[in-house]
GROMACS .gro file of C-alpha atoms in nm:
model
  458
    1UNK     CA    1   0.260  -4.122   0.608
    2UNK     CA    2   0.063  -4.194   0.232
    3UNK     CA    3  -0.136  -3.915   0.235
    4UNK     CA    4   0.142  -3.653   0.375
    5UNK     CA    5   0.292  -3.780   0.084
    6UNK     CA    6   0.009  -3.785  -0.167
    7UNK     CA    7   0.031  -3.397  -0.035
    8UNK     CA    8   0.372  -3.337  -0.108
    9UNK     CA    9   0.357  -3.488  -0.443
   10UNK     CA   10   0.072  -3.200  -0.562
   11UNK     CA   11   0.139  -2.949  -0.782
   12UNK     CA   12  -0.041  -2.662  -0.559
   13UNK     CA   13  -0.231  -2.876  -0.235
   14UNK     CA   14   0.124  -2.893  -0.045
   15UNK     CA   15   0.223  -2.503  -0.111
   16UNK     CA   16  -0.170  -2.415  -0.026
   17UNK     CA   17  -0.184  -2.642   0.275
   18UNK     CA   18   0.140  -2.500   0.401
   19UNK     CA   19   0.089  -2.109   0.309
   20UNK     CA   20  -0.295  -2.164   0.486
   21UNK     CA   21  -0.101  -2.277   0.794
   22UNK     CA   22   0.138  -1.986   0.810
   23UNK     CA   23  -0.152  -1.779   0.744
   24UNK     CA   24  -0.371  -1.922   1.019
   25UNK     CA   25  -0.097  -1.837   1.285
   26UNK     CA   26   0.031  -1.542   1.122
   27UNK     CA   27  -0.230  -1.352   1.104
   28UNK     CA   28  -0.401  -1.562   1.496
   29UNK     CA   29  -0.266  -1.234   1.680
   30UNK     CA   30  -0.444  -1.301   2.007
   31UNK     CA   31  -0.238  -0.980   2.150
   32UNK     CA   32  -0.342  -0.702   1.830
   33UNK     CA   33  -0.693  -0.589   1.982
   34UNK     CA   34  -0.536  -0.456   2.294
   35UNK     CA   35  -0.169  -0.306   2.175
   36UNK     CA   36  -0.312  -0.012   2.215
   37UNK     CA   37  -0.464  -0.066   2.612
   38UNK     CA   38  -0.081  -0.188   2.680
   39UNK     CA   39   0.098   0.016   2.571
   40UNK     CA   40  -0.014   0.322   2.748
   41UNK     CA   41  -0.035   0.096   3.060
   42UNK     CA   42   0.117   0.018   3.360
   43UNK     CA   43   0.330  -0.210   3.134
   44UNK     CA   44   0.474   0.039   2.894
   45UNK     CA   45   0.345   0.318   3.065
   46UNK     CA   46   0.324   0.533   2.758
   47UNK     CA   47   0.130   0.820   2.714
   48UNK     CA   48  -0.192   0.813   2.482
   49UNK     CA   49  -0.016   1.111   2.323
   50UNK     CA   50   0.305   0.931   2.226
   51UNK     CA   51   0.141   0.641   2.149
   52UNK     CA   52  -0.120   0.830   1.869
   53UNK     CA   53   0.074   1.165   1.741
   54UNK     CA   54   0.436   0.963   1.762
   55UNK     CA   55   0.494   0.606   1.765
   56UNK     CA   56   0.236   0.503   1.528
   57UNK     CA   57   0.310   0.738   1.248
   58UNK     CA   58   0.667   0.605   1.265
   59UNK     CA   59   0.516   0.269   1.131
   60UNK     CA   60   0.311   0.430   0.843
   61UNK     CA   61   0.626   0.642   0.772
   62UNK     CA   62   0.808   0.308   0.764
   63UNK     CA   63   0.588   0.087   0.603
   64UNK     CA   64   0.606   0.315   0.308
   65UNK     CA   65   0.983   0.358   0.297
   66UNK     CA   66   0.988  -0.073   0.276
   67UNK     CA   67   0.712  -0.111   0.026
   68UNK     CA   68   0.859  -0.059  -0.290
   69UNK     CA   69   1.242  -0.237  -0.202
   70UNK     CA   70   1.008  -0.495  -0.024
   71UNK     CA   71   0.837  -0.539  -0.400
   72UNK     CA   72   1.136  -0.607  -0.538
   73UNK     CA   73   1.307  -0.777  -0.312
   74UNK     CA   74   1.035  -1.034  -0.330
   75UNK     CA   75   0.981  -1.126  -0.731
   76UNK     CA   76   1.396  -1.132  -0.659
   77UNK     CA   77   1.427  -1.366  -0.439
   78UNK     CA   78   1.125  -1.535  -0.488
   79UNK     CA   79   0.850  -1.492  -0.251
   80UNK     CA   80   1.007  -1.778   0.042
   81UNK     CA   81   1.310  -1.570   0.154
   82UNK     CA   82   1.063  -1.289   0.248
   83UNK     CA   83   0.793  -1.483   0.398
   84UNK     CA   84   1.035  -1.615   0.634
   85UNK     CA   85   1.176  -1.299   0.734
   86UNK     CA   86   0.858  -1.188   0.760
   87UNK     CA   87   0.800  -1.447   1.063
   88UNK     CA   88   1.133  -1.337   1.175
   89UNK     CA   89   1.014  -1.024   1.235
   90UNK     CA   90   0.664  -1.082   1.364
   91UNK     CA   91   0.879  -1.310   1.661
   92UNK     CA   92   1.072  -0.992   1.703
   93UNK     CA   93   0.742  -0.781   1.766
   94UNK     CA   94   0.586  -0.964   2.019
   95UNK     CA   95   0.913  -1.010   2.176
   96UNK     CA   96   0.987  -0.623   2.223
   97UNK     CA   97   0.633  -0.589   2.343
   98UNK     CA   98   0.668  -0.861   2.593
   99UNK     CA   99   1.041  -0.775   2.757
  100UNK     CA  100   1.191  -0.426   2.602
  101UNK     CA  101   1.087  -0.105   2.798
  102UNK     CA  102   1.097   0.257   2.672
  103UNK     CA  103   1.012   0.493   2.403
  104UNK     CA  104   1.327   0.398   2.191
  105UNK     CA  105   1.201   0.027   2.144
  106UNK     CA  106   0.879   0.114   2.145
  107UNK     CA  107   1.030   0.287   1.819
  108UNK     CA  108   1.224  -0.013   1.641
  109UNK     CA  109   0.873  -0.231   1.734
  110UNK     CA  110   0.680   0.012   1.479
  111UNK     CA  111   0.950   0.011   1.232
  112UNK     CA  112   0.989  -0.391   1.259
  113UNK     CA  113   0.566  -0.408   1.217
  114UNK     CA  114   0.639  -0.225   0.945
  115UNK     CA  115   0.898  -0.456   0.738
  116UNK     CA  116   0.600  -0.720   0.846
  117UNK     CA  117   0.320  -0.509   0.663
  118UNK     CA  118   0.517  -0.506   0.373
  119UNK     CA  119   0.599  -0.843   0.366
  120UNK     CA  120   0.281  -0.909   0.303
  121UNK     CA  121   0.337  -0.881  -0.065
  122UNK     CA  122   0.546  -1.213  -0.043
  123UNK     CA  123   0.268  -1.376   0.138
  124UNK     CA  124  -0.023  -1.255  -0.114
  125UNK     CA  125   0.140  -1.306  -0.446
  126UNK     CA  126   0.351  -1.660  -0.383
  127UNK     CA  127   0.078  -1.923  -0.419
  128UNK     CA  128   0.050  -1.688  -0.776
  129UNK     CA  129   0.396  -1.807  -0.848
  130UNK     CA  130   0.386  -2.160  -0.762
  131UNK     CA  131   0.073  -2.339  -0.891
  132UNK     CA  132  -0.080  -2.385  -1.171
  133UNK     CA  133  -0.412  -2.092  -1.303
  134UNK     CA  134  -0.641  -2.325  -1.306
  135UNK     CA  135  -0.633  -2.395  -0.905
  136UNK     CA  136  -0.582  -1.983  -0.835
  137UNK     CA  137  -0.949  -1.975  -0.733
  138UNK     CA  138  -0.967  -2.226  -0.483
  139UNK     CA  139  -0.609  -2.164  -0.315
  140UNK     CA  140  -0.744  -1.763  -0.318
  141UNK     CA  141  -1.015  -1.930  -0.116
  142UNK     CA  142  -0.823  -2.134   0.122
  143UNK     CA  143  -0.561  -1.894   0.184
  144UNK     CA  144  -0.846  -1.631   0.259
  145UNK     CA  145  -1.025  -1.806   0.509
  146UNK     CA  146  -0.703  -1.952   0.676
  147UNK     CA  147  -0.637  -1.561   0.709
  148UNK     CA  148  -0.964  -1.496   0.833
  149UNK     CA  149  -1.024  -1.774   1.136
  150UNK     CA  150  -0.644  -1.707   1.277
  151UNK     CA  151  -0.744  -1.339   1.326
  152UNK     CA  152  -1.062  -1.422   1.406
  153UNK     CA  153  -1.026  -1.714   1.600
  154UNK     CA  154  -0.753  -1.494   1.787
  155UNK     CA  155  -0.986  -1.184   1.835
  156UNK     CA  156  -1.183  -1.412   2.021
  157UNK     CA  157  -0.932  -1.614   2.234
  158UNK     CA  158  -0.829  -1.311   2.355
  159UNK     CA  159  -1.093  -1.154   2.448
  160UNK     CA  160  -1.184  -1.480   2.605
  161UNK     CA  161  -0.866  -1.477   2.841
  162UNK     CA  162  -0.923  -1.127   2.911
  163UNK     CA  163  -1.283  -1.148   3.048
  164UNK     CA  164  -1.330  -1.501   3.171
  165UNK     CA  165  -0.950  -1.625   3.254
  166UNK     CA  166  -0.847  -1.298   3.398
  167UNK     CA  167  -0.474  -1.245   3.269
  168UNK     CA  168  -0.332  -0.978   3.198
  169UNK     CA  169  -0.241  -0.758   2.916
  170UNK     CA  170   0.136  -0.900   2.898
  171UNK     CA  171  -0.021  -1.289   2.937
  172UNK     CA  172  -0.171  -1.275   2.643
  173UNK     CA  173   0.160  -1.103   2.443
  174UNK     CA  174   0.365  -1.364   2.617
  175UNK     CA  175   0.089  -1.673   2.454
  176UNK     CA  176   0.125  -1.454   2.129
  177UNK     CA  177   0.462  -1.457   2.070
  178UNK     CA  178   0.457  -1.885   2.098
  179UNK     CA  179   0.245  -1.833   1.767
  180UNK     CA  180   0.435  -1.626   1.651
  181UNK     CA  181   0.729  -1.855   1.685
  182UNK     CA  182   0.501  -2.138   1.518
  183UNK     CA  183   0.399  -1.928   1.181
  184UNK     CA  184   0.779  -1.836   1.153
  185UNK     CA  185   0.875  -2.232   1.184
  186UNK     CA  186   0.585  -2.323   0.973
  187UNK     CA  187   0.797  -2.126   0.765
  188UNK     CA  188   1.018  -2.264   0.629
  189UNK     CA  189   0.843  -2.579   0.499
  190UNK     CA  190   0.689  -2.389   0.187
  191UNK     CA  191   0.844  -2.507  -0.149
  192UNK     CA  192   1.068  -2.264  -0.380
  193UNK     CA  193   0.867  -2.157  -0.657
  194UNK     CA  194   1.053  -2.213  -0.962
  195UNK     CA  195   0.984  -1.814  -1.155
  196UNK     CA  196   0.964  -1.515  -1.070
  197UNK     CA  197   0.780  -1.223  -1.245
  198UNK     CA  198   1.070  -0.967  -1.339
  199UNK     CA  199   1.365  -1.142  -1.221
  200UNK     CA  200   1.562  -1.430  -1.267
  201UNK     CA  201   1.433  -1.506  -1.627
  202UNK     CA  202   1.684  -1.694  -1.824
  203UNK     CA  203   1.556  -1.623  -2.208
  204UNK     CA  204   1.755  -1.790  -2.509
  205UNK     CA  205   1.804  -1.497  -2.771
  206UNK     CA  206   1.724  -1.112  -2.741
  207UNK     CA  207   1.477  -1.011  -2.431
  208UNK     CA  208   1.129  -1.108  -2.490
  209UNK     CA  209   1.187  -1.446  -2.746
  210UNK     CA  210   1.077  -1.749  -2.560
  211UNK     CA  211   1.222  -2.045  -2.553
  212UNK     CA  212   1.342  -2.269  -2.863
  213UNK     CA  213   1.251  -2.550  -2.778
  214UNK     CA  214   0.901  -2.456  -2.680
  215UNK     CA  215   0.804  -2.170  -2.832
  216UNK     CA  216   0.514  -2.136  -2.490
  217UNK     CA  217   0.748  -2.164  -2.216
  218UNK     CA  218   1.069  -1.927  -2.115
  219UNK     CA  219   1.317  -2.163  -1.941
  220UNK     CA  220   1.399  -2.071  -1.587
  221UNK     CA  221   1.720  -2.121  -1.367
  222UNK     CA  222   1.773  -2.422  -1.173
  223UNK     CA  223   1.789  -2.390  -0.824
  224UNK     CA  224   1.984  -2.579  -0.559
  225UNK     CA  225   1.785  -2.780  -0.314
  226UNK     CA  226   1.954  -2.561  -0.025
  227UNK     CA  227   1.733  -2.279   0.092
  228UNK     CA  228   1.847  -1.922   0.001
  229UNK     CA  229   2.066  -2.068  -0.245
  230UNK     CA  230   2.061  -2.044  -0.602
  231UNK     CA  231   2.266  -2.157  -0.962
  232UNK     CA  232   2.310  -1.808  -1.106
  233UNK     CA  233   2.480  -1.836  -1.384
  234UNK     CA  234   2.691  -1.491  -1.399
  235UNK     CA  235   2.526  -1.328  -1.682
  236UNK     CA  236   2.177  -1.329  -1.441
  237UNK     CA  237   2.375  -1.276  -1.130
  238UNK     CA  238   2.109  -1.000  -0.881
  239UNK     CA  239   2.418  -0.740  -0.939
  240UNK     CA  240   2.440  -0.733  -1.336
  241UNK     CA  241   2.269  -0.485  -1.548
  242UNK     CA  242   2.154  -0.685  -1.802
  243UNK     CA  243   1.924  -0.882  -1.522
  244UNK     CA  244   1.839  -0.540  -1.383
  245UNK     CA  245   1.789  -0.428  -1.715
  246UNK     CA  246   1.606  -0.732  -1.776
  247UNK     CA  247   1.362  -0.676  -1.498
  248UNK     CA  248   1.309  -0.339  -1.627
  249UNK     CA  249   1.203  -0.397  -1.940
  250UNK     CA  250   0.895  -0.666  -1.798
  251UNK     CA  251   0.778  -0.414  -1.574
  252UNK     CA  252   0.761  -0.154  -1.858
  253UNK     CA  253   0.600  -0.378  -2.057
  254UNK     CA  254   0.352  -0.475  -1.807
  255UNK     CA  255   0.277  -0.077  -1.715
  256UNK     CA  256   0.225  -0.036  -2.064
  257UNK     CA  257  -0.031  -0.388  -2.173
  258UNK     CA  258  -0.203  -0.247  -1.834
  259UNK     CA  259  -0.316   0.054  -2.019
  260UNK     CA  260  -0.290  -0.019  -2.377
  261UNK     CA  261  -0.679   0.004  -2.424
  262UNK     CA  262  -0.894   0.320  -2.344
  263UNK     CA  263  -1.187   0.142  -2.234
  264UNK     CA  264  -0.935  -0.055  -2.002
  265UNK     CA  265  -0.773   0.239  -1.890
  266UNK     CA  266  -1.097   0.405  -1.749
  267UNK     CA  267  -1.207   0.146  -1.579
  268UNK     CA  268  -0.891   0.077  -1.426
  269UNK     CA  269  -0.840   0.420  -1.356
  270UNK     CA  270  -1.180   0.430  -1.152
  271UNK     CA  271  -1.097   0.157  -0.965
  272UNK     CA  272  -0.789   0.196  -0.863
  273UNK     CA  273  -0.872   0.571  -0.777
  274UNK     CA  274  -1.113   0.455  -0.535
  275UNK     CA  275  -0.915   0.115  -0.426
  276UNK     CA  276  -0.595   0.362  -0.290
  277UNK     CA  277  -0.857   0.645  -0.183
  278UNK     CA  278  -1.093   0.392   0.040
  279UNK     CA  279  -0.760   0.170   0.153
  280UNK     CA  280  -0.603   0.513   0.287
  281UNK     CA  281  -0.902   0.582   0.454
  282UNK     CA  282  -0.979   0.230   0.584
  283UNK     CA  283  -0.607   0.176   0.736
  284UNK     CA  284  -0.560   0.504   0.887
  285UNK     CA  285  -0.979   0.407   1.086
  286UNK     CA  286  -0.822   0.068   1.174
  287UNK     CA  287  -0.505   0.180   1.331
  288UNK     CA  288  -0.672   0.425   1.564
  289UNK     CA  289  -0.995   0.270   1.593
  290UNK     CA  290  -0.846   0.122   1.981
  291UNK     CA  291  -0.779   0.472   2.071
  292UNK     CA  292  -1.145   0.591   2.023
  293UNK     CA  293  -1.305   0.334   2.180
  294UNK     CA  294  -1.082   0.408   2.486
  295UNK     CA  295  -1.168   0.769   2.467
  296UNK     CA  296  -1.551   0.723   2.502
  297UNK     CA  297  -1.554   0.466   2.796
  298UNK     CA  298  -1.199   0.425   2.903
  299UNK     CA  299  -1.035   0.028   2.999
  300UNK     CA  300  -0.948   0.149   3.345
  301UNK     CA  301  -1.329   0.251   3.495
  302UNK     CA  302  -1.495  -0.054   3.273
  303UNK     CA  303  -1.484  -0.362   3.015
  304UNK     CA  304  -1.301  -0.385   2.747
  305UNK     CA  305  -1.449  -0.594   2.416
  306UNK     CA  306  -1.180  -0.519   2.186
  307UNK     CA  307  -1.041  -0.857   2.057
  308UNK     CA  308  -1.487  -0.981   2.024
  309UNK     CA  309  -1.534  -0.721   1.869
  310UNK     CA  310  -1.294  -0.759   1.635
  311UNK     CA  311  -1.354  -1.096   1.579
  312UNK     CA  312  -1.757  -1.002   1.469
  313UNK     CA  313  -1.574  -0.750   1.238
  314UNK     CA  314  -1.447  -0.971   1.057
  315UNK     CA  315  -1.671  -1.228   1.064
  316UNK     CA  316  -1.899  -1.009   0.964
  317UNK     CA  317  -1.672  -0.850   0.666
  318UNK     CA  318  -1.575  -1.197   0.552
  319UNK     CA  319  -1.957  -1.217   0.507
  320UNK     CA  320  -1.990  -0.995   0.313
  321UNK     CA  321  -1.725  -1.008   0.059
  322UNK     CA  322  -1.872  -1.424   0.044
  323UNK     CA  323  -2.158  -1.224  -0.042
  324UNK     CA  324  -2.002  -1.103  -0.400
  325UNK     CA  325  -1.975  -1.439  -0.542
  326UNK     CA  326  -2.360  -1.524  -0.510
  327UNK     CA  327  -2.447  -1.186  -0.613
  328UNK     CA  328  -2.573  -1.148  -0.987
  329UNK     CA  329  -2.497  -0.819  -1.071
  330UNK     CA  330  -2.343  -0.659  -1.388
  331UNK     CA  331  -2.041  -0.443  -1.230
  332UNK     CA  332  -1.970  -0.262  -1.596
  333UNK     CA  333  -2.263  -0.089  -1.532
  334UNK     CA  334  -2.332  -0.068  -1.137
  335UNK     CA  335  -2.034  -0.114  -1.023
  336UNK     CA  336  -1.938   0.218  -0.971
  337UNK     CA  337  -2.281   0.344  -0.815
  338UNK     CA  338  -2.216   0.059  -0.589
  339UNK     CA  339  -1.904   0.200  -0.514
  340UNK     CA  340  -2.059   0.552  -0.444
  341UNK     CA  341  -2.341   0.404  -0.252
  342UNK     CA  342  -2.168   0.188   0.036
  343UNK     CA  343  -1.840   0.473   0.088
  344UNK     CA  344  -2.134   0.693   0.175
  345UNK     CA  345  -2.287   0.437   0.455
  346UNK     CA  346  -1.926   0.424   0.570
  347UNK     CA  347  -1.835   0.755   0.598
  348UNK     CA  348  -2.143   0.760   0.817
  349UNK     CA  349  -2.033   0.475   1.020
  350UNK     CA  350  -1.722   0.702   1.064
  351UNK     CA  351  -1.958   0.991   1.173
  352UNK     CA  352  -2.193   0.779   1.410
  353UNK     CA  353  -1.799   0.678   1.561
  354UNK     CA  354  -1.675   0.973   1.614
  355UNK     CA  355  -1.990   1.158   1.744
  356UNK     CA  356  -2.107   0.923   1.937
  357UNK     CA  357  -2.074   0.831   2.328
  358UNK     CA  358  -2.227   0.481   2.315
  359UNK     CA  359  -1.969   0.243   2.350
  360UNK     CA  360  -2.207  -0.034   2.149
  361UNK     CA  361  -2.312   0.203   1.911
  362UNK     CA  362  -1.922   0.275   1.847
  363UNK     CA  363  -1.825  -0.095   1.779
  364UNK     CA  364  -2.167  -0.154   1.595
  365UNK     CA  365  -2.027   0.167   1.354
  366UNK     CA  366  -1.748   0.012   1.344
  367UNK     CA  367  -1.862  -0.293   1.218
  368UNK     CA  368  -2.121  -0.113   0.985
  369UNK     CA  369  -1.776   0.000   0.804
  370UNK     CA  370  -1.539  -0.248   0.790
  371UNK     CA  371  -1.781  -0.491   0.629
  372UNK     CA  372  -1.875  -0.211   0.326
  373UNK     CA  373  -1.499  -0.174   0.308
  374UNK     CA  374  -1.426  -0.576   0.275
  375UNK     CA  375  -1.731  -0.587   0.044
  376UNK     CA  376  -1.637  -0.337  -0.215
  377UNK     CA  377  -1.241  -0.427  -0.195
  378UNK     CA  378  -1.314  -0.754  -0.293
  379UNK     CA  379  -1.544  -0.600  -0.615
  380UNK     CA  380  -1.227  -0.392  -0.653
  381UNK     CA  381  -1.032  -0.638  -0.690
  382UNK     CA  382  -1.185  -0.873  -0.908
  383UNK     CA  383  -1.315  -0.605  -1.205
  384UNK     CA  384  -0.969  -0.508  -1.171
  385UNK     CA  385  -0.743  -0.872  -1.218
  386UNK     CA  386  -1.034  -0.944  -1.500
  387UNK     CA  387  -0.881  -0.722  -1.721
  388UNK     CA  388  -0.486  -0.824  -1.617
  389UNK     CA  389  -0.247  -1.089  -1.674
  390UNK     CA  390  -0.111  -1.208  -1.326
  391UNK     CA  391   0.206  -0.998  -1.391
  392UNK     CA  392   0.017  -0.688  -1.476
  393UNK     CA  393  -0.224  -0.752  -1.146
  394UNK     CA  394   0.070  -0.828  -0.945
  395UNK     CA  395   0.259  -0.448  -1.099
  396UNK     CA  396  -0.065  -0.275  -1.016
  397UNK     CA  397  -0.140  -0.405  -0.679
  398UNK     CA  398   0.175  -0.274  -0.636
  399UNK     CA  399   0.104   0.101  -0.729
  400UNK     CA  400  -0.230   0.080  -0.556
  401UNK     CA  401  -0.117  -0.014  -0.250
  402UNK     CA  402   0.219   0.260  -0.277
  403UNK     CA  403  -0.078   0.513  -0.354
  404UNK     CA  404  -0.256   0.452  -0.073
  405UNK     CA  405   0.025   0.420   0.136
  406UNK     CA  406   0.116   0.771   0.061
  407UNK     CA  407  -0.217   0.913   0.107
  408UNK     CA  408  -0.225   0.770   0.432
  409UNK     CA  409   0.151   0.875   0.468
  410UNK     CA  410  -0.013   1.212   0.426
  411UNK     CA  411  -0.326   1.228   0.614
  412UNK     CA  412  -0.085   1.124   0.922
  413UNK     CA  413   0.152   1.372   0.841
  414UNK     CA  414  -0.062   1.628   0.840
  415UNK     CA  415  -0.336   1.538   1.170
  416UNK     CA  416  -0.148   1.281   1.355
  417UNK     CA  417   0.197   1.363   1.396
  418UNK     CA  418   0.274   1.625   1.706
  419UNK     CA  419   0.529   1.802   1.467
  420UNK     CA  420   0.236   1.930   1.247
  421UNK     CA  421  -0.146   1.953   1.392
  422UNK     CA  422  -0.106   1.666   1.613
  423UNK     CA  423  -0.518   1.638   1.611
  424UNK     CA  424  -0.739   1.460   1.933
  425UNK     CA  425  -0.867   1.156   1.816
  426UNK     CA  426  -1.229   1.254   1.770
  427UNK     CA  427  -1.109   1.534   1.539
  428UNK     CA  428  -0.924   1.256   1.338
  429UNK     CA  429  -1.207   1.078   1.298
  430UNK     CA  430  -1.457   1.302   1.176
  431UNK     CA  431  -1.168   1.386   0.911
  432UNK     CA  432  -1.174   1.056   0.819
  433UNK     CA  433  -1.593   1.080   0.782
  434UNK     CA  434  -1.545   1.402   0.588
  435UNK     CA  435  -1.288   1.201   0.397
  436UNK     CA  436  -1.501   0.913   0.258
  437UNK     CA  437  -1.785   1.162   0.224
  438UNK     CA  438  -1.589   1.335  -0.060
  439UNK     CA  439  -1.530   0.977  -0.168
  440UNK     CA  440  -1.861   0.890  -0.214
  441UNK     CA  441  -1.980   1.195  -0.376
  442UNK     CA  442  -1.706   1.135  -0.626
  443UNK     CA  443  -1.856   0.799  -0.708
  444UNK     CA  444  -2.220   0.862  -0.671
  445UNK     CA  445  -2.172   1.135  -0.982
  446UNK     CA  446  -1.968   0.887  -1.161
  447UNK     CA  447  -2.201   0.591  -1.109
  448UNK     CA  448  -2.496   0.753  -1.218
  449UNK     CA  449  -2.398   0.855  -1.501
  450UNK     CA  450  -2.223   0.553  -1.610
  451UNK     CA  451  -2.559   0.354  -1.524
  452UNK     CA  452  -2.754   0.617  -1.695
  453UNK     CA  453  -2.505   0.619  -1.996
  454UNK     CA  454  -2.529   0.216  -2.020
  455UNK     CA  455  -2.910   0.203  -1.991
  456UNK     CA  456  -2.978   0.463  -2.230
  457UNK     CA  457  -2.690   0.534  -2.469
  458UNK     CA  458  -2.748   0.846  -2.691
   0.00000   0.00000   0.00000
């Protein structure tokens, strides 16, 4: 009891521990590596074409629709209600997967899953709104590790239950439902942050003026102990125009600060461009890789190792990301060139996935691609965050995510949706390979120019 009391009294350890615990269970998706096989199998009996060209695009479109409203609600409601909502809809997802039948129910599943995905913005930004800045690095490390361990453990357990215990896909979905319920219950333990970035700030004097009692502090509204209730006076009510105007001013100031310097502007543009372009392609490949595996080696006639592969890929990607922190490289000089080189490796991996008829070669290509992406997104995130305040970084994160999602939506609409081209899975991956090849060429050219300019200034 004494240790628990000490943990709760800590200004950073308790929220970090609870969020890490939530992250482990929320991302311990035992059944996710087998989702496509479950949908096209006898339990749901939906055709592969409907899953590929109709159901999965609904998730993409819904995600795009929810992203910006959830971003604003996350800030206004101060994170915790959105995380609780994420846990609730995660439970709804697996209730639908276990007990609902028919395409209409699966359509609702995709919409529900889009709410879960768009709520990630609350999960990833919660810790920065409640702990001191000197603990950011340690807290981020613990939370990312818990997510990775949860996903790796889930994939590994799913593979063991399928291959060794002989459970079917329905069984592992019911187990995952139990895990999701645990994550939902843990979300209620999270303490409420005392501040938000754009909404619910009470300032003394005109907008932008600090507290008169303490110039280094901005006064915040008080809150009730009851979950979800705040003592907000009329001037800061959610529907009050002044509150919305103040939030808009803060958003605009953060945006201007992000682009205040020409050097910072160019730096942010190139790194953010890679983030958006690469993430759009990565998400498409992640969403449809199970269909490619099933195309190369149908699950009806062979053993399935999706869970083991996803677990191994997660560890490989984490190892690559971890190594970034121990590599002494001048990213200002070589960073853009590295983006081009590793994007080229990623493009080659995608072409391997598209053209091989060997499932193990396909697995290897996916592992290599995912490792390259994880390495580069870690570098990109650090390079962008190093030049921005927390408010600006959160805004930049939202902008980059929105642009990536918009590009992904366009790819889905043009190449995947049955209402347009509705391409088969192999052709889709060939196009994704070409897409990544174009990214690599652009950044190889830009990176070569930057490296030469830095080493041989005129």
